[in-house]
Short mmCIF file of C-alpha atoms and ligand atoms in Angstrom, two decimals:
data_model
loop_
_atom_site.label_atom_id
_atom_site.label_comp_id
_atom_site.label_asym_id
_atom_site.label_seq_id
_atom_site.Cartn_x
_atom_site.Cartn_y
_atom_site.Cartn_z
CA MET H 1 51.52 -46.56 6.47
CA THR H 2 48.04 -46.61 5.07
CA THR H 3 48.04 -46.14 1.68
CA THR H 4 44.46 -44.28 -0.44
CA THR H 5 43.78 -45.01 -4.31
CA THR H 6 42.60 -41.65 -5.92
CA ASN H 7 38.98 -43.13 -5.44
CA VAL H 8 39.18 -42.07 -1.70
CA VAL H 9 38.96 -39.27 0.08
CA PRO H 10 40.58 -38.77 3.43
CA GLY H 11 38.01 -36.45 5.85
CA LEU H 12 35.40 -36.11 2.51
CA SER H 13 37.68 -32.63 2.25
CA GLY H 14 35.91 -31.18 -0.74
CA VAL H 15 33.27 -33.97 -1.07
CA PRO H 16 29.73 -32.05 -1.56
CA VAL H 17 27.35 -34.66 0.59
CA ALA H 18 23.91 -32.47 0.33
CA GLU H 19 22.33 -29.88 -1.11
CA SER H 20 21.83 -27.22 1.46
CA LYS H 21 20.28 -23.56 1.50
CA ILE H 22 21.69 -22.85 5.10
CA CYS H 23 24.55 -21.58 5.36
CA PHE H 24 27.02 -19.98 2.80
CA ILE H 25 30.87 -20.27 3.06
CA ASP H 26 33.29 -18.45 0.76
CA GLY H 27 37.04 -19.91 2.36
CA GLU H 28 39.37 -17.60 0.10
CA ARG H 29 37.33 -14.74 0.55
CA GLY H 30 36.31 -15.01 3.60
CA VAL H 31 32.96 -14.91 3.56
CA LEU H 32 30.43 -16.41 5.50
CA GLU H 33 26.42 -15.95 5.30
CA TYR H 34 23.42 -17.47 7.03
CA ARG H 35 20.70 -17.86 5.49
CA GLY H 36 22.20 -15.04 2.93
CA PHE H 37 22.54 -12.67 5.32
CA PRO H 38 26.47 -11.89 6.06
CA ILE H 39 27.56 -12.90 9.41
CA GLU H 40 28.68 -9.59 10.34
CA VAL H 41 25.48 -8.10 9.41
CA LEU H 42 23.71 -10.15 12.09
CA ALA H 43 26.22 -9.59 14.69
CA GLU H 44 25.86 -6.46 14.75
CA LYS H 45 21.74 -6.09 14.17
CA SER H 46 20.56 -9.30 15.43
CA THR H 47 20.40 -11.72 18.23
CA TYR H 48 20.55 -15.41 18.97
CA GLU H 49 16.71 -15.39 19.70
CA GLU H 50 16.40 -14.12 16.25
CA THR H 51 19.52 -15.73 14.30
CA SER H 52 17.70 -19.37 15.64
CA PHE H 53 14.63 -18.22 14.04
CA LEU H 54 15.64 -17.16 10.97
CA LEU H 55 18.21 -20.30 10.56
CA LEU H 56 15.16 -22.92 11.77
CA LYS H 57 12.72 -21.38 10.19
CA GLY H 58 14.52 -19.82 7.04
CA ARG H 59 13.78 -15.95 6.66
CA LEU H 60 13.79 -13.58 9.37
CA PRO H 61 10.84 -13.10 11.96
CA THR H 62 7.82 -10.25 11.97
CA ARG H 63 7.97 -9.15 15.11
CA PRO H 64 4.77 -11.09 16.04
CA GLU H 65 7.00 -14.05 14.79
CA LEU H 66 9.75 -13.23 17.07
CA GLU H 67 8.03 -12.83 20.20
CA ALA H 68 6.27 -15.87 19.70
CA HIS H 69 9.73 -17.59 19.10
CA VAL H 70 11.12 -15.82 22.61
CA THR H 71 7.92 -16.43 24.59
CA ASP H 72 8.38 -20.04 23.56
CA LEU H 73 12.30 -20.38 23.91
CA THR H 74 11.43 -18.61 27.90
CA HIS H 75 8.51 -21.03 28.23
CA HIS H 76 11.04 -24.05 27.95
CA ARG H 77 14.18 -22.90 30.11
CA ARG H 78 13.37 -25.01 32.84
CA LEU H 79 14.58 -28.72 33.10
CA LYS H 80 12.74 -31.68 34.62
CA TYR H 81 13.60 -32.33 38.30
CA ARG H 82 14.37 -35.63 37.37
CA ILE H 83 17.19 -34.61 34.38
CA VAL H 84 18.73 -32.00 37.76
CA ASP H 85 18.76 -35.30 39.78
CA LEU H 86 20.18 -37.47 37.13
CA ILE H 87 22.87 -34.62 36.10
CA LYS H 88 23.88 -34.95 40.41
CA CYS H 89 24.51 -38.56 39.52
CA LEU H 90 27.25 -37.52 37.37
CA PRO H 91 30.97 -37.07 38.77
CA ASP H 92 32.42 -33.46 39.48
CA SER H 93 35.33 -34.42 38.08
CA GLY H 94 34.12 -35.49 34.46
CA HIS H 95 34.03 -32.88 31.12
CA PRO H 96 30.61 -30.57 31.23
CA MET H 97 30.50 -31.90 27.17
CA GLY H 98 30.52 -35.23 28.66
CA ALA H 99 26.99 -33.96 30.87
CA LEU H 100 25.59 -32.38 28.25
CA GLN H 101 25.90 -35.28 26.39
CA ALA H 102 24.28 -37.46 28.75
CA ALA H 103 21.32 -35.24 29.51
CA VAL H 104 20.38 -34.63 26.38
CA ALA H 105 20.47 -38.68 25.43
CA ALA H 106 18.07 -39.16 28.69
CA MET H 107 15.96 -35.69 27.51
CA GLY H 108 14.73 -38.57 24.63
CA MET H 109 13.54 -40.43 27.15
CA PHE H 110 11.69 -37.53 28.63
CA TYR H 111 9.84 -36.08 25.53
CA PRO H 112 9.57 -39.37 23.16
CA VAL H 113 9.67 -38.89 19.44
CA HIS H 114 6.84 -40.81 17.45
CA ASP H 115 6.57 -39.63 14.14
CA VAL H 116 9.87 -37.43 12.73
CA HIS H 117 8.11 -36.46 9.70
CA ASP H 118 5.36 -34.33 11.89
CA ALA H 119 6.62 -30.73 11.52
CA LYS H 120 4.67 -29.36 14.40
CA THR H 121 6.55 -31.50 16.95
CA ASN H 122 9.41 -31.31 15.55
CA ALA H 123 9.59 -27.76 16.53
CA LEU H 124 8.19 -28.21 19.39
CA HIS H 125 11.15 -30.94 20.57
CA ALA H 126 13.86 -28.14 18.45
CA ILE H 127 12.64 -25.28 20.43
CA ARG H 128 13.07 -27.77 23.79
CA LEU H 129 16.44 -28.67 22.86
CA VAL H 130 17.38 -24.78 22.24
CA ALA H 131 15.82 -23.20 25.67
CA LYS H 132 17.18 -26.14 27.69
CA LEU H 133 20.70 -26.52 26.98
CA PRO H 134 22.00 -23.94 28.56
CA THR H 135 20.25 -24.43 31.47
CA ILE H 136 21.82 -28.34 31.87
CA VAL H 137 25.07 -27.07 31.24
CA ALA H 138 24.71 -23.95 34.27
CA ALA H 139 23.15 -26.75 36.30
CA TYR H 140 25.62 -28.95 35.92
CA HIS H 141 28.60 -26.22 36.60
CA ARG H 142 26.61 -25.44 39.71
CA LEU H 143 26.01 -29.20 41.03
CA ARG H 144 29.76 -30.04 40.63
CA ASN H 145 30.39 -27.03 43.02
CA GLY H 146 28.42 -27.98 45.44
CA ASP H 147 25.66 -25.26 44.67
CA GLU H 148 22.16 -25.59 43.85
CA ALA H 149 21.18 -25.13 39.69
CA ILE H 150 19.72 -22.23 39.35
CA VAL H 151 16.25 -22.10 38.02
CA PRO H 152 16.23 -19.68 34.99
CA ARG H 153 14.68 -16.61 34.61
CA ASP H 154 11.62 -15.54 32.30
CA ASP H 155 12.23 -11.98 31.91
CA LEU H 156 16.73 -12.24 30.58
CA SER H 157 17.27 -12.55 27.11
CA HIS H 158 19.05 -16.05 25.99
CA ALA H 159 22.05 -15.18 26.81
CA ALA H 160 21.67 -13.25 29.94
CA ASN H 161 19.87 -15.61 31.23
CA PHE H 162 22.71 -18.13 30.88
CA VAL H 163 25.38 -16.17 32.66
CA TYR H 164 22.57 -15.22 35.84
CA MET H 165 22.29 -19.14 35.58
CA LEU H 166 25.74 -20.05 36.02
CA THR H 167 26.63 -16.81 38.33
CA GLU H 168 23.57 -15.93 40.15
CA LYS H 169 24.23 -12.80 38.94
CA GLU H 170 22.36 -10.31 36.22
CA PRO H 171 25.26 -9.60 33.73
CA GLU H 172 25.43 -6.06 32.71
CA PRO H 173 23.49 -4.95 29.62
CA HIS H 174 27.14 -5.01 27.52
CA VAL H 175 28.93 -8.42 29.18
CA ALA H 176 25.04 -9.76 27.66
CA ARG H 177 25.24 -8.33 24.53
CA VAL H 178 28.92 -10.01 24.19
CA MET H 179 27.69 -13.41 24.86
CA ASP H 180 24.82 -12.66 22.70
CA VAL H 181 27.06 -12.38 19.59
CA ALA H 182 29.53 -14.88 20.63
CA LEU H 183 26.54 -17.57 20.86
CA LEU H 184 24.92 -15.63 17.51
CA LEU H 185 28.90 -16.25 15.90
CA HIS H 186 28.35 -19.73 16.63
CA ALA H 187 25.01 -20.84 15.32
CA GLU H 188 26.25 -22.68 12.02
CA HIS H 189 28.80 -23.03 10.16
CA SER H 190 27.63 -25.64 7.39
CA PHE H 191 29.18 -28.92 6.77
CA ASN H 192 31.33 -28.98 9.87
CA ALA H 193 32.55 -32.63 11.75
CA SER H 194 29.36 -31.96 13.74
CA THR H 195 27.29 -30.90 12.22
CA PHE H 196 27.59 -33.51 9.55
CA ALA H 197 27.19 -36.00 12.62
CA SER H 198 23.73 -34.72 13.20
CA ARG H 199 22.95 -35.50 9.52
CA VAL H 200 24.02 -38.77 9.40
CA THR H 201 22.02 -39.83 12.26
CA GLY H 202 19.40 -37.61 11.37
CA SER H 203 19.06 -39.74 8.04
CA THR H 204 18.63 -43.09 10.20
CA LEU H 205 15.19 -40.92 10.72
CA ALA H 206 16.74 -41.39 14.42
CA ASP H 207 14.99 -38.54 17.15
CA PRO H 208 16.22 -35.26 17.46
CA TYR H 209 17.75 -36.27 20.34
CA SER H 210 19.95 -38.82 19.67
CA VAL H 211 20.86 -36.06 16.54
CA ILE H 212 21.89 -33.79 18.97
CA THR H 213 23.83 -36.07 21.08
CA SER H 214 25.98 -37.54 18.10
CA ALA H 215 26.56 -33.99 17.50
CA ILE H 216 27.70 -33.17 20.74
CA GLY H 217 30.05 -35.90 20.80
CA ALA H 218 31.49 -34.80 17.81
CA LEU H 219 31.59 -31.13 18.71
CA ARG H 220 34.12 -32.10 21.64
CA GLY H 221 37.20 -33.51 19.83
CA PRO H 222 40.37 -30.51 19.78
CA LEU H 223 40.28 -30.46 16.18
CA HIS H 224 36.58 -28.72 16.29
CA GLY H 225 35.36 -27.23 19.21
CA GLY H 226 37.04 -28.40 21.86
CA ALA H 227 40.27 -26.19 20.34
CA ASN H 228 39.31 -23.21 22.21
CA GLU H 229 40.05 -24.21 25.32
CA GLU H 230 43.58 -25.13 24.31
CA VAL H 231 43.83 -22.04 22.80
CA VAL H 232 43.59 -20.21 26.24
CA GLY H 233 45.71 -22.43 27.97
CA PHE H 234 48.44 -22.13 25.20
CA LEU H 235 48.30 -18.27 25.66
CA ARG H 236 48.44 -18.59 29.38
CA GLU H 237 51.79 -20.61 29.69
CA LEU H 238 53.13 -18.24 26.70
CA GLY H 239 52.83 -16.02 29.61
CA SER H 240 54.80 -12.99 27.84
CA VAL H 241 54.48 -11.23 24.36
CA ASP H 242 58.39 -11.51 24.34
CA ASN H 243 57.76 -15.77 24.52
CA VAL H 244 55.60 -16.11 21.71
CA ARG H 245 58.35 -15.92 19.31
CA PRO H 246 60.53 -18.25 20.29
CA ARG H 247 57.98 -21.28 21.21
CA LEU H 248 56.66 -20.92 17.97
CA ALA H 249 59.38 -20.64 16.37
CA ALA H 250 60.01 -24.08 18.33
CA MET H 251 56.31 -25.91 17.47
CA ILE H 252 56.52 -24.70 13.46
CA ARG H 253 59.54 -26.33 13.28
CA THR H 254 58.99 -29.56 15.20
CA LYS H 255 55.11 -29.42 12.76
CA GLN H 256 52.97 -29.07 16.12
CA ARG H 257 49.59 -28.05 15.67
CA ILE H 258 48.93 -24.57 16.82
CA MET H 259 45.76 -24.47 18.55
CA GLY H 260 43.56 -22.05 17.07
CA PHE H 261 44.66 -21.95 13.40
CA GLY H 262 43.93 -23.24 10.18
CA HIS H 263 40.46 -24.47 8.76
CA ARG H 264 39.50 -27.17 6.04
CA ILE H 265 37.36 -24.46 3.85
CA TYR H 266 38.87 -20.93 5.23
CA LYS H 267 41.97 -20.32 3.85
CA VAL H 268 42.10 -16.31 4.72
CA LYS H 269 41.03 -15.60 8.49
CA ASP H 270 37.86 -17.09 9.42
CA PRO H 271 34.95 -13.91 9.43
CA ARG H 272 34.07 -15.02 12.82
CA ALA H 273 37.39 -14.48 14.49
CA ASN H 274 37.68 -10.91 12.87
CA ILE H 275 34.77 -9.55 15.20
CA LEU H 276 35.80 -12.16 18.17
CA GLN H 277 38.73 -10.39 18.51
CA ALA H 278 37.12 -6.94 18.31
CA LEU H 279 35.88 -8.00 21.30
CA ALA H 280 38.39 -9.63 23.20
CA ARG H 281 40.49 -6.36 22.61
CA ARG H 282 37.78 -4.38 24.53
CA LEU H 283 37.25 -6.73 27.32
CA CYS H 284 41.09 -7.09 27.86
CA GLU H 285 41.71 -3.61 27.88
CA THR H 286 38.73 -3.41 30.80
CA HIS H 287 40.12 -6.21 32.77
CA ARG H 288 43.49 -5.21 31.47
CA SER H 289 44.68 -8.57 30.45
CA ARG H 290 48.43 -9.13 28.69
CA LEU H 291 46.13 -12.30 26.76
CA TYR H 292 45.21 -10.06 24.25
CA ASP H 293 48.76 -8.73 23.48
CA ILE H 294 49.97 -12.02 23.69
CA ALA H 295 47.45 -13.39 20.82
CA VAL H 296 47.84 -10.76 18.10
CA GLU H 297 52.07 -11.61 18.61
CA THR H 298 50.84 -15.13 17.94
CA GLU H 299 48.63 -14.37 14.77
CA THR H 300 51.69 -11.74 13.69
CA VAL H 301 53.84 -15.11 14.05
CA VAL H 302 51.65 -17.59 12.50
CA ARG H 303 50.88 -15.35 9.89
CA GLU H 304 54.75 -14.87 8.81
CA GLN H 305 55.40 -18.33 8.49
CA LEU H 306 52.81 -20.20 8.00
CA SER H 307 50.07 -18.00 5.34
CA ALA H 308 51.60 -19.78 2.55
CA LYS H 309 49.74 -22.99 3.60
CA GLY H 310 46.61 -20.71 4.17
CA ILE H 311 47.35 -20.78 8.36
CA TYR H 312 44.71 -17.94 9.72
CA PRO H 313 42.95 -17.74 13.09
CA ASN H 314 39.89 -19.54 13.18
CA VAL H 315 36.58 -18.81 15.53
CA ASP H 316 38.17 -20.60 18.44
CA PHE H 317 41.41 -18.25 18.39
CA TYR H 318 39.73 -15.14 20.17
CA SER H 319 36.54 -16.78 21.60
CA GLY H 320 38.50 -18.75 24.24
CA ILE H 321 39.97 -14.78 25.41
CA VAL H 322 36.43 -13.27 25.21
CA TYR H 323 35.33 -16.00 27.21
CA GLU H 324 37.73 -16.11 29.82
CA MET H 325 37.30 -12.06 29.88
CA MET H 326 34.03 -12.95 30.91
CA GLY H 327 34.78 -14.98 33.78
CA ILE H 328 33.68 -18.53 32.13
CA PRO H 329 35.58 -21.61 32.93
CA THR H 330 37.78 -23.08 30.78
CA ASP H 331 35.67 -25.92 30.72
CA LEU H 332 32.58 -24.26 29.72
CA PHE H 333 34.28 -22.68 26.50
CA THR H 334 32.90 -26.14 24.23
CA PRO H 335 29.63 -26.62 25.61
CA LEU H 336 29.28 -23.19 24.94
CA PHE H 337 29.81 -23.58 21.21
CA ALA H 338 27.37 -26.13 21.14
CA ILE H 339 24.80 -24.05 23.20
CA ALA H 340 24.97 -21.68 19.96
CA ARG H 341 25.62 -24.70 17.52
CA VAL H 342 22.03 -26.33 18.17
CA SER H 343 20.47 -24.70 16.56
CA GLY H 344 22.48 -25.11 13.03
CA TRP H 345 22.42 -28.55 13.83
CA LEU H 346 18.60 -28.75 14.31
CA ALA H 347 18.25 -26.59 10.96
CA HIS H 348 20.12 -29.32 9.33
CA TRP H 349 18.31 -31.79 10.72
CA PHE H 350 14.99 -30.60 9.43
CA GLU H 351 16.57 -29.95 5.54
CA GLN H 352 18.16 -33.18 5.63
CA LEU H 353 14.27 -34.85 6.90
CA GLU H 354 13.62 -33.03 3.37
CA ALA H 355 14.86 -34.67 1.11
CA ASN H 356 16.21 -37.76 3.32
CA ARG H 357 18.72 -40.65 2.15
CA ILE H 358 20.45 -42.74 4.74
CA PHE H 359 24.08 -41.53 4.76
CA ARG H 360 25.79 -44.90 3.69
CA PRO H 361 29.24 -44.29 2.06
CA ASP H 362 31.25 -46.79 0.34
CA GLN H 363 34.88 -47.83 0.95
CA GLU H 364 38.46 -49.31 -0.66
CA TYR H 365 38.87 -52.36 1.34
CA LYS H 366 42.42 -53.05 1.64
CA GLY H 367 42.08 -56.43 3.92
CA SER H 368 42.54 -59.87 3.42
CA HIS H 369 40.05 -62.24 1.82
CA ASN H 370 39.07 -66.18 1.73
CA LEU H 371 41.30 -66.46 4.97
CA SER H 372 41.58 -70.11 6.39
CA TYR H 373 40.29 -70.46 10.06
CA THR H 374 43.19 -71.99 12.32
CA PRO H 375 41.21 -73.50 15.71
CA ILE H 376 42.33 -71.55 18.39
CA GLU H 377 45.25 -74.06 19.84
CA ARG H 378 47.41 -73.71 17.17
CA ARG H 379 47.52 -70.27 16.64
CA ALA H 380 51.17 -68.85 17.51
N1 ACO G 401 49.29 -25.32 12.99
C1 ACO G 401 50.32 -25.60 12.36
N2 ACO G 401 50.03 -26.31 11.29
C2 ACO G 401 49.27 -26.53 10.47
C3 ACO G 401 47.62 -26.04 11.34
C4 ACO G 401 47.94 -25.82 12.71
N3 ACO G 401 46.64 -25.65 13.68
N4 ACO G 401 46.46 -26.44 10.57
C5 ACO G 401 46.86 -27.30 10.23
N5 ACO G 401 48.26 -26.85 9.53
C6 ACO G 401 49.25 -27.51 8.17
C7 ACO G 401 49.27 -29.23 8.19
O1 ACO G 401 50.67 -29.34 9.26
C8 ACO G 401 49.82 -29.41 7.20
O2 ACO G 401 51.00 -29.09 6.81
P1 ACO G 401 51.80 -30.15 6.18
O3 ACO G 401 51.06 -30.11 4.24
O4 ACO G 401 53.03 -29.39 5.57
O5 ACO G 401 51.42 -31.39 6.50
C9 ACO G 401 48.64 -28.32 6.62
O6 ACO G 401 48.49 -27.54 6.94
C10 ACO G 401 47.34 -28.95 5.96
O7 ACO G 401 46.87 -29.34 7.15
P2 ACO G 401 45.65 -30.52 7.27
O8 ACO G 401 45.68 -31.37 8.79
O9 ACO G 401 45.30 -31.57 5.99
O10 ACO G 401 44.39 -30.05 7.39
P3 ACO G 401 42.57 -29.88 7.74
O11 ACO G 401 41.76 -28.97 6.93
O12 ACO G 401 43.10 -31.58 7.47
O13 ACO G 401 42.65 -29.66 9.46
C11 ACO G 401 42.21 -28.49 11.10
C12 ACO G 401 41.83 -28.78 9.61
C13 ACO G 401 41.77 -29.95 11.97
C14 ACO G 401 41.21 -27.56 11.63
C15 ACO G 401 43.61 -28.23 11.41
O14 ACO G 401 44.03 -26.85 11.23
C16 ACO G 401 43.58 -28.17 13.03
O15 ACO G 401 43.98 -28.97 13.45
N6 ACO G 401 44.15 -27.06 13.47
C17 ACO G 401 44.12 -26.71 15.14
C18 ACO G 401 42.51 -27.50 15.65
C19 ACO G 401 41.71 -26.30 15.65
O16 ACO G 401 42.01 -25.02 15.81
N7 ACO G 401 40.60 -26.55 15.44
C20 ACO G 401 39.29 -26.01 15.42
C21 ACO G 401 39.02 -25.45 14.23
S1 ACO G 401 37.25 -24.56 13.58
C22 ACO G 401 36.27 -25.59 14.30
O17 ACO G 401 36.45 -26.97 14.48
C23 ACO G 401 35.62 -24.62 15.27
#
């Protein structure tokens, strides 16, 4: 067991590491704002494209600015054929987050960055990343199933085009809007692990492709973005509302973690979970699925037993159901998170560069000193 001194803060809990104007969270009241705009307002009135402008530029666009932003994002959707060839060489059995990470790292070789302080080229790299991530994820999914990658369409929104590239079908407007809202809700969330990873890498003045590669790696873990994949598997495994209470009682008794619950910052229900829950309910009604009822019973039991510890649903609890009902394969849930969050990561990269100092924390050294070197033949 490791002992910690009072100076060490495991997980940097409660330690501010930068000043930021991008995202505000009040974890006690369940408030989330992007650049000062409440998430509920954005989810109702905005689009992913507009929200990405807001995050990247710090304010809402005028109509001509939004049109130019949408045109830029549309124009940069296509992948170089060599990147598609690289994706073809990846194993079908791999996780799509690995394919995304590999393709983004490769982008750094195709689009070399000469000066990370050049605002104009930085803006272009950001557009390229936001635009191409959906194409990479869809291409890997198609290719691993033996299908051709689908060329993006210029006449569809960011969200609708992603669904189209996955399924070869233009989604119904209401499905496209659900995807749009889901992307918008995942676009930013202050100093979570993946954003911090992006800022740490950015602080070394590394190129944005390395920054985003780092962030994708951090997002993949089951304690972060990977949780939504596990939630749906768990709900499916529960199978019926009647199984929820006994199964959760056993898990809580043995101190197992329930995926999709708990958050470092929120001590009440994550406001994004409220919005996603409403979407999940409507979709489950349409598809006559029991998953929603099982999820609600799970939330009820967890609230009864763990709310005293501040354990409530986080964003990952209902998002998986929404994606499941849209027919998205489970292992694409976390890549979808990355497709959305790339706007937030890049906003933090810009902010980091504005007042950069390389991240280099300290440690409490607990190891040995000045040991005598025993020749290898005399070591036990
Ligand atoms: N289920 C059951 N108990 C939990 C859960 C959970 N999901 N989360 C925390 N707890 C309990 C812990 O066992 C601990 O209890 P104890 O004090 O009796 O030992 C207490 O709550 C505090 O837990 P910590 O691990 O200290 O909380 P931390 O802030 O470090 O972790 C985290 C936050 C990683 C999100 C945690 O709640 C968790 O593992 N949740 C499940 C995974 C998950 O859903 N991740 C997605 C988060 S949202 C996102 O990243 C997009």
